[in-house]
C-alpha cells in the first residue's frame, strides 16, 4: 500500500466491526475487487415494498471526466441494463424529478465477493472461508450523454474480456443505444474485507489428541476457471489472441491467488 | 419438472419481466440454486440510512418442523453469523418487540448467482452470460431454541462439505452457541432466472461477411474448482474420504454443467 493511498472515510454504514483487522478502506483495493468480479450484486428499495431488491449485474469503475484515472482515484461505478427494467426506471425517475434534473439519485448498495478457500477446522465453529469482499454505497442516476454511454459500455465490455470492444461491430446502432440504459453510481462510501491464512482452532481442541488424530484440518483452495472455448454455429474463425490471452491470464491469476492466500497470515 | 411441482406465486416483486422465458418459479429449482451457492448475498435496511446493506453470508434451506422435507417443499432459509453483528442485532430486534414475541421479522432479500459462461457475439450489444440466479424475499427472526440452532448449524456446515458436521468436535460448547446467532428467514416469494445456449446475433450482423470473417463468436465456459487440499500446520492425518469425495463431485458437476448449458436452447 503506497503512502498516499486514498481511503473511504469510516462511518456507521461501512465500518467493519467483526474481525476489524480484516477491514480495508483503500479505494484501490475496493475498486479492483469490484472490477475483477464477473458479477456484482446491486440492491435498492422500491416504493411500497418492505424488501430491498438485489439483482446480479455487470459493472466497472470509471471516470468519464478523467478517463486516465487509476483504480486508486475517486471513480464512479457504471452498470448497464435493459432500458425498461425496474432498476433503470427507478434510476431515471431519480435523475429527473418534476422535470428538474437532480443529482440526488437512487440509493444503492453494491457488493462483490470472491470465495478463495474453504477452511476446515476441528470444531465447526472454527470453520471459515478465505474470501475477498467489497461493498460500495452510492447514488445512481441515468447516463443521458451518448459519449458517456459509449464510454461506459466500452469499460464494461473490456472489463470482462480485455480488448473485446475493438473486436465487435462498431459503432453501436441507435436502436442498441436506445434499448440499453447505463447508470452512473456516485460512490459515497465503501469498504472491503479479506480473510487469508490456514485453519485456526481453540487451544482446548488443539490439545485434544484424539480429536486431532481423527480429523483433517486445512484449506480447500477455490478458484474460477475458464474452459475450452465453444464456437457458435455461425463462427468462421479461430479463437483470436485477445481471447486466448485473456483465458490464460484469468486461469493463472485465479489458481495462483487462492494458493498464495493460504500462506498469508 | 414433475406435474406437482410447487411454485412461488408471481407478484410485483418477484416476476421476471425482461426475457420472461428465462423465469422460473419452482421451489425446487430456486432452493437448489440457493443451497449450491457457496455465498449468498443478503440485503436489508437499517433505520436512518437511505441505503440497503448487502452482506455475503452462508446459508441453507431447511425445515426444523419437518427435517425430511425435500428441496421442492416450502422451506425456511437459515443463515448464521456473529452474535453482535448488525444483521443479527436487527434480526433480534425484529423478533422481540417491546418484550413481546413477534413473528414479523426483518424484511430481507437473498440472492444467489452462478456464472456459467461468457457469451461473445459479433456486436457488444449481443454479448451475454450463461448464468443461474435465484432470489428470495422473506422475514428474518432470531432462532432461540437450542435444538433448532444446532439443526441449522448442521445444515449449513454439511451444505458446504457433505457430512462435515460428524467429522468435527461435537457438541458445540455453550460459549460457541452463545457467540453464534442463527436467523430463520420465512420465505414469502422468490424466482430464478437461467440463461443457457450459445451466442446469438442480429440478422444484419450475421449477413455481414466481413464482420463474421474477422470476429470469433462462441462461449467461454466458466466453472468453479477446488484445488489440492493444503494441510494446516497442526494437521496430523491424511485427507479423509468425505473431503476427497466432495472435491471430486464438486469439480465434476461444476465442469460438466457449464459445458452442457451451452448445448441447451
XYZ file of C-alpha atoms in Angstrom:
530
model
C 0.000 0.000 0.000
C 1.608 3.329 -1.033
C 1.928 6.278 1.356
C -0.657 8.305 -0.489
C -3.428 5.741 -0.945
C -6.862 7.344 -0.696
C -9.320 5.756 1.707
C -13.082 5.916 2.100
C -13.910 7.599 5.415
C -15.240 5.221 8.068
C -18.810 5.801 9.207
C -21.718 3.845 10.682
C -22.533 2.285 7.296
C -19.215 0.950 6.049
C -17.083 0.240 9.123
C -16.026 -3.401 9.504
C -16.706 -4.346 13.129
C -16.403 -8.139 13.396
C -12.757 -9.087 12.719
C -11.909 -5.404 12.166
C -8.306 -6.411 11.364
C -9.712 -7.733 8.061
C -11.240 -4.353 7.145
C -9.786 -2.349 4.255
C -10.830 1.143 3.143
C -8.325 1.859 0.347
C -10.092 2.946 -2.842
C -7.634 0.944 -4.974
C -8.290 -2.392 -3.230
C -12.067 -1.913 -3.227
C -12.282 -0.720 -6.848
C -10.074 -3.569 -8.091
C -12.223 -6.158 -6.284
C -15.312 -4.655 -7.947
C -13.645 -4.637 -11.394
C -12.396 -8.228 -11.056
C -15.848 -9.551 -10.186
C -17.762 -11.190 -13.052
C -20.998 -10.419 -11.171
C -21.971 -7.542 -8.884
C -24.997 -7.668 -6.595
C -26.839 -4.360 -6.600
C -29.527 -3.613 -4.017
C -32.125 -0.854 -3.963
C -35.524 -0.094 -2.466
C -38.812 0.260 -4.307
C -41.750 2.318 -3.113
C -44.417 0.325 -1.336
C -42.274 -2.772 -0.645
C -40.635 -3.513 2.713
C -37.984 -5.597 0.917
C -34.849 -4.335 -0.765
C -34.349 -5.967 -4.192
C -30.972 -7.449 -5.115
C -30.018 -8.010 -8.763
C -26.933 -9.625 -10.295
C -25.395 -7.149 -12.760
C -22.209 -6.279 -14.648
C -20.308 -3.103 -13.895
C -16.947 -1.344 -13.961
C -15.397 1.607 -12.157
C -14.549 4.570 -14.373
C -14.260 8.326 -14.750
C -15.719 9.889 -17.883
C -14.377 13.296 -16.819
C -10.845 11.882 -16.435
C -10.589 8.561 -18.327
C -6.888 8.213 -17.446
C -7.722 7.879 -13.719
C -6.180 4.924 -11.904
C -8.150 2.448 -9.801
C -6.911 4.266 -6.674
C -8.652 7.514 -7.682
C -12.225 8.549 -6.828
C -14.346 6.856 -9.504
C -17.946 6.255 -10.477
C -19.396 2.792 -10.947
C -21.113 2.205 -14.292
C -23.706 -0.566 -14.648
C -25.839 -1.344 -17.670
C -29.203 -2.969 -18.214
C -32.306 -3.190 -20.339
C -33.976 0.198 -20.765
C -37.315 -0.713 -19.189
C -36.000 -2.788 -16.285
C -37.138 -1.768 -12.804
C -33.711 -0.567 -11.686
C -33.222 1.544 -14.823
C -36.715 3.025 -14.484
C -36.005 3.915 -10.864
C -32.635 5.377 -11.842
C -34.377 7.505 -14.464
C -37.025 8.658 -12.008
C -34.345 9.695 -9.550
C -32.404 11.560 -12.245
C -35.227 13.821 -13.312
C -37.837 14.775 -10.764
C -40.726 17.065 -11.669
C -38.979 17.899 -14.904
C -35.961 19.144 -12.947
C -32.581 17.479 -13.309
C -31.363 16.260 -9.953
C -28.101 14.703 -8.941
C -29.600 13.043 -5.882
C -30.071 9.643 -7.445
C -31.347 6.283 -6.250
C -29.552 4.991 -3.127
C -27.919 1.641 -3.960
C -25.561 -0.810 -2.312
C -23.134 -2.793 -4.472
C -21.422 -5.999 -3.324
C -18.648 -8.078 -4.931
C -17.490 -11.322 -3.304
C -14.812 -13.852 -4.202
C -14.541 -17.197 -2.381
C -10.873 -18.270 -2.252
C -10.935 -21.282 0.032
C -12.929 -23.488 2.392
C -11.229 -23.535 5.787
C -11.868 -26.829 7.619
C -11.087 -26.880 11.343
C -11.518 -29.242 14.301
C -14.677 -27.506 15.543
C -17.500 -26.499 13.229
C -17.348 -23.098 14.963
C -13.781 -22.513 13.685
C -14.651 -23.389 10.100
C -14.309 -20.382 7.795
C -13.722 -19.187 4.242
C -10.814 -17.410 2.670
C -12.529 -14.610 0.751
C -12.297 -11.091 -0.620
C -15.447 -8.988 -0.442
C -16.117 -5.353 -1.249
C -19.132 -3.150 -0.718
C -19.938 0.310 -2.087
C -22.728 2.755 -1.280
C -23.799 5.397 -3.764
C -26.464 7.257 -5.693
C -27.461 6.010 -9.154
C -28.534 8.344 -11.937
C -29.212 7.657 -15.600
C -26.482 8.478 -18.115
C -28.049 10.534 -20.913
C -24.951 11.788 -22.759
C -24.269 9.479 -25.737
C -20.489 9.818 -25.464
C -20.517 8.949 -21.770
C -22.828 5.999 -22.502
C -20.415 4.654 -25.111
C -17.512 5.203 -22.707
C -19.333 3.214 -20.002
C -20.287 0.353 -22.340
C -16.691 0.123 -23.572
C -15.441 -0.027 -19.937
C -17.946 -2.758 -19.071
C -17.214 -4.830 -22.218
C -13.433 -4.605 -21.829
C -13.766 -5.132 -18.080
C -14.859 -8.712 -18.718
C -12.603 -9.704 -21.672
C -9.717 -7.259 -22.130
C -9.775 -5.530 -25.519
C -13.081 -7.130 -26.559
C -14.731 -3.809 -27.522
C -12.464 -3.250 -30.561
C -13.270 -6.798 -31.732
C -17.005 -6.124 -32.030
C -19.087 -4.375 -34.684
C -18.838 -0.630 -34.052
C -20.431 1.815 -33.609
C -23.499 0.662 -31.712
C -26.700 1.298 -33.654
C -29.214 3.861 -32.429
C -31.642 1.032 -31.663
C -28.992 -0.658 -29.495
C -28.170 2.566 -27.666
C -31.840 3.252 -27.082
C -32.647 -0.153 -25.632
C -29.630 -0.183 -23.310
C -29.560 2.033 -20.253
C -26.486 2.922 -18.250
C -26.482 4.045 -14.631
C -23.674 6.108 -13.134
C -23.329 5.414 -9.414
C -21.705 8.267 -7.495
C -19.869 6.494 -4.661
C -20.067 7.974 -1.166
C -18.647 5.155 0.916
C -17.192 1.682 0.778
C -15.098 -0.985 2.430
C -13.545 -4.374 1.797
C -12.914 -7.406 3.964
C -10.309 -10.060 3.216
C -9.543 -13.348 5.006
C -6.357 -15.242 4.223
C -4.393 -17.966 6.013
C -4.939 -21.522 7.102
C -7.186 -23.130 9.731
C -7.103 -21.946 13.338
C -8.558 -23.790 16.331
C -9.048 -23.109 20.024
C -6.395 -24.276 22.493
C -8.711 -26.869 24.042
C -9.294 -28.521 20.676
C -5.603 -28.350 19.738
C -4.734 -30.161 22.950
C -7.291 -32.900 22.288
C -5.097 -35.634 20.771
C -7.986 -37.948 19.966
C -9.683 -35.148 18.032
C -6.508 -34.244 16.124
C -5.727 -37.904 15.379
C -9.157 -38.374 13.833
C -9.862 -35.177 11.910
C -8.207 -33.457 8.970
C -7.726 -29.683 9.111
C -6.618 -27.354 6.344
C -7.855 -25.332 3.387
C -9.530 -26.437 0.162
C -8.492 -23.741 -2.345
C -11.398 -22.492 -4.508
C -10.887 -20.765 -7.859
C -12.787 -19.911 -11.035
C -11.644 -21.335 -14.365
C -12.442 -20.735 -17.999
C -12.612 -23.925 -20.034
C -12.101 -24.654 -23.737
C -13.990 -22.077 -25.881
C -17.050 -23.458 -27.702
C -17.666 -21.959 -31.177
C -21.124 -20.614 -32.077
C -22.771 -22.400 -35.014
C -22.099 -19.339 -37.235
C -18.495 -18.793 -36.186
C -15.987 -18.900 -39.079
C -12.653 -18.104 -37.412
C -10.103 -19.435 -34.918
C -10.114 -18.243 -31.290
C -8.170 -14.954 -31.512
C -5.200 -13.876 -29.382
C -7.139 -11.369 -27.246
C -9.431 -14.219 -26.123
C -6.796 -16.929 -25.607
C -4.526 -14.500 -23.731
C -7.442 -13.451 -21.536
C -8.210 -17.099 -20.715
C -4.575 -17.880 -19.931
C -4.230 -14.839 -17.639
C -7.602 -15.378 -15.933
C -6.824 -19.016 -15.145
C -3.269 -18.371 -13.961
C -4.180 -15.461 -11.649
C -7.188 -17.285 -10.284
C -5.254 -20.510 -9.489
C -2.281 -18.635 -8.035
C -4.203 -16.254 -5.774
C -6.093 -18.912 -3.778
C -2.902 -20.875 -3.059
C -0.862 -17.775 -2.136
C -3.696 -16.602 0.129
C -3.332 -19.713 2.316
C 0.329 -18.848 3.030
C -0.509 -15.311 4.179
C -1.299 -14.530 7.822
C -40.225 -30.762 -13.886
C -42.834 -33.012 -12.242
C -46.564 -32.394 -12.522
C -46.902 -31.436 -8.912
C -44.000 -29.028 -8.525
C -44.871 -26.185 -6.148
C -44.262 -22.664 -7.425
C -43.916 -19.283 -5.722
C -46.859 -17.081 -6.768
C -45.928 -14.288 -9.190
C -46.333 -10.753 -7.899
C -44.871 -7.289 -8.488
C -41.731 -8.149 -6.510
C -40.577 -11.442 -7.987
C -41.892 -11.583 -11.565
C -39.174 -11.838 -14.225
C -40.049 -9.269 -16.910
C -37.021 -8.904 -19.195
C -36.523 -12.253 -21.040
C -39.530 -13.691 -19.191
C -38.941 -17.053 -20.928
C -35.928 -17.402 -18.614
C -38.043 -17.003 -15.473
C -38.583 -19.968 -13.141
C -40.797 -20.076 -10.043
C -40.476 -23.739 -8.964
C -39.467 -24.009 -5.308
C -37.160 -26.960 -6.081
C -35.074 -25.084 -8.686
C -34.805 -21.949 -6.563
C -33.962 -23.773 -3.306
C -31.334 -25.944 -5.014
C -29.650 -22.870 -6.536
C -29.540 -21.290 -3.057
C -28.141 -24.488 -1.483
C -25.492 -24.924 -4.197
C -24.165 -21.396 -3.747
C -21.002 -21.053 -1.642
C -22.019 -17.429 -0.948
C -25.423 -15.767 -0.569
C -25.919 -12.005 -0.728
C -28.390 -10.862 1.910
C -29.828 -7.333 1.820
C -31.718 -5.433 4.497
C -32.497 -1.878 5.539
C -31.283 -0.078 8.638
C -33.104 2.778 10.337
C -31.816 6.197 9.397
C -29.917 5.125 6.258
C -31.254 5.552 2.715
C -29.075 2.630 1.574
C -29.867 -1.055 1.837
C -26.872 -3.038 3.132
C -25.768 -6.204 1.325
C -23.645 -8.814 3.105
C -22.063 -12.036 1.814
C -23.211 -14.904 4.042
C -23.585 -18.680 4.216
C -26.992 -20.311 4.361
C -29.059 -23.412 3.665
C -32.743 -24.147 3.148
C -34.303 -26.385 5.802
C -37.352 -27.276 7.846
C -36.853 -27.847 11.556
C -40.509 -28.854 11.906
C -40.144 -31.471 9.155
C -36.438 -32.264 8.622
C -37.254 -34.907 5.989
C -38.675 -32.238 3.634
C -37.341 -32.246 0.074
C -35.938 -29.185 -1.694
C -39.265 -28.852 -3.542
C -41.192 -28.291 -0.297
C -41.855 -24.963 1.428
C -38.707 -24.324 3.477
C -37.056 -21.686 5.626
C -33.625 -20.291 4.912
C -31.150 -20.480 7.791
C -28.157 -18.128 7.901
C -25.609 -17.768 10.676
C -23.338 -15.029 11.888
C -21.541 -13.442 14.792
C -23.906 -12.649 17.656
C -23.329 -8.892 17.756
C -23.234 -8.253 14.004
C -25.618 -5.633 12.683
C -27.818 -8.122 10.816
C -28.143 -10.408 13.842
C -28.939 -7.449 16.127
C -31.624 -6.291 13.710
C -32.982 -9.821 13.474
C -33.164 -9.962 17.251
C -34.879 -6.589 17.462
C -37.483 -7.718 14.935
C -38.069 -10.987 16.826
C -38.943 -9.447 20.143
C -40.515 -6.005 20.193
C -41.451 -4.292 23.467
C -40.912 -7.556 25.288
C -43.490 -9.242 23.048
C -42.517 -12.116 20.779
C -43.361 -11.299 17.191
C -43.131 -13.348 14.040
C -42.994 -10.277 11.805
C -39.257 -10.268 11.330
C -36.786 -8.156 9.400
C -37.564 -7.900 5.649
C -34.601 -9.305 3.686
C -33.764 -10.168 0.103
C -31.436 -13.093 -0.623
C -29.607 -13.556 -3.924
C -27.548 -16.477 -5.249
C -25.809 -16.222 -8.632
C -23.697 -18.659 -10.650
C -21.810 -17.525 -13.773
C -21.626 -20.447 -16.252
C -20.193 -18.845 -19.378
C -19.139 -15.663 -21.143
C -21.109 -15.344 -24.392
C -19.103 -13.456 -27.039
C -21.063 -12.197 -30.070
C -20.457 -10.009 -33.123
C -21.982 -6.911 -31.529
C -21.183 -5.819 -27.979
C -24.952 -5.476 -27.525
C -25.440 -9.241 -28.101
C -22.764 -10.244 -25.594
C -24.228 -12.088 -22.632
C -23.575 -14.558 -19.824
C -24.818 -18.059 -19.263
C -25.937 -17.930 -15.638
C -28.281 -19.270 -12.978
C -29.587 -16.771 -10.464
C -32.142 -17.063 -7.690
C -33.739 -14.511 -5.418
C -35.839 -14.960 -2.273
C -37.820 -12.471 -0.194
C -38.622 -13.168 3.435
C -38.755 -12.134 7.066
C -35.792 -12.907 9.335
C -36.184 -13.724 13.012
C -33.660 -14.945 15.535
C -33.588 -18.673 16.365
C -33.666 -19.033 20.159
C -34.369 -22.766 20.545
C -31.046 -24.601 21.090
C -32.162 -27.711 19.181
C -33.244 -25.658 16.177
C -29.971 -23.732 16.322
C -27.963 -26.965 16.258
C -30.138 -28.255 13.405
C -29.476 -25.062 11.405
C -25.720 -25.100 12.036
C -25.550 -28.759 10.975
C -27.454 -27.937 7.745
C -25.125 -25.027 6.979
C -21.930 -27.000 7.746
C -22.993 -30.045 5.708
C -24.357 -27.763 2.982
C -20.800 -26.718 2.139
C -18.902 -30.027 2.566
C -21.253 -33.025 2.713
C -21.021 -34.922 6.005
C -18.551 -32.453 7.543
C -20.594 -31.976 10.741
C -19.966 -35.519 12.018
C -16.228 -35.013 11.406
C -15.967 -32.087 13.822
C -15.761 -31.902 17.605
C -19.303 -32.250 18.969
C -21.303 -30.976 20.711
C -20.724 -27.245 20.336
C -19.711 -25.620 23.617
C -22.035 -23.169 25.334
C -19.600 -20.367 24.544
C -19.717 -21.285 20.836
C -23.512 -21.444 20.820
C -23.729 -18.108 22.597
C -21.422 -16.256 20.231
C -23.093 -17.614 17.092
C -26.506 -16.369 16.068
C -28.807 -18.050 13.588
C -31.576 -16.333 11.656
C -34.569 -18.187 10.275
C -35.912 -16.467 7.147
C -39.586 -17.207 6.479
C -39.822 -17.091 2.681
C -42.779 -15.306 1.102
C -41.688 -15.091 -2.527
C -38.925 -15.972 -4.945
C -37.871 -16.566 -8.512
C -34.955 -17.793 -10.586
C -33.561 -16.835 -13.975
C -31.414 -19.105 -16.114
C -29.658 -18.425 -19.435
C -28.237 -21.313 -21.439
C -27.165 -21.715 -25.081
C -24.589 -20.255 -27.400
C -24.137 -16.797 -28.945
C -26.955 -15.151 -30.896
C -26.628 -12.147 -33.202
C -28.954 -9.909 -35.185
C -29.663 -10.740 -38.829
C -27.827 -7.649 -40.096
C -24.655 -8.685 -38.306
C -24.975 -12.330 -39.400
C -25.194 -11.182 -43.028
C -22.100 -9.008 -42.662
C -19.411 -11.331 -44.110
C -16.531 -9.003 -43.314
C -17.632 -8.903 -39.672
C -18.009 -12.679 -39.464
C -14.683 -13.295 -41.229
C -12.898 -11.098 -38.685
C -14.518 -11.907 -35.329
C -14.804 -15.032 -33.231
C -18.160 -15.851 -31.609
C -18.966 -18.504 -29.036
C -18.984 -19.226 -25.333
C -16.146 -19.341 -22.810
C -17.362 -21.845 -20.180
C -16.831 -20.644 -16.583
C -16.706 -23.005 -13.608
C -15.503 -23.151 -10.013
C -12.848 -25.649 -8.989
C -11.398 -26.922 -5.756
C -7.637 -27.436 -5.889
C -5.276 -29.693 -3.945
C -6.045 -29.519 -0.188
C -3.420 -27.683 1.897
C -2.852 -29.126 5.411
C -2.913 -26.822 8.436
C 0.354 -26.709 10.385
C -1.240 -28.786 13.166
C -2.874 -31.399 10.941
C -1.799 -34.995 11.651
C -3.908 -37.079 9.243
C -4.480 -37.795 5.539
C -7.300 -36.060 3.630
C -10.340 -38.214 4.530
C -12.853 -39.774 2.113
C -15.688 -37.334 2.886
C -13.422 -34.462 1.768
C -11.858 -36.107 -1.296
C -15.254 -37.361 -2.473
C -16.713 -33.893 -2.023
C -13.887 -32.354 -4.090
C -14.288 -34.936 -6.855
C -18.062 -34.427 -7.057
C -17.845 -30.623 -6.839
C -15.290 -30.427 -9.653
C -17.082 -32.914 -11.911
C -20.528 -31.302 -11.572
C -19.123 -27.828 -11.975
C -17.128 -28.656 -15.141
C -19.985 -30.658 -16.691
C -22.781 -28.156 -16.081
C -21.187 -25.211 -17.884
C -20.457 -27.300 -20.993
C -23.917 -28.938 -21.056
C -25.526 -25.496 -20.623
C -24.036 -24.307 -23.922
C -25.784 -27.146 -25.809
C -29.215 -26.284 -24.378
C -31.544 -23.835 -26.103
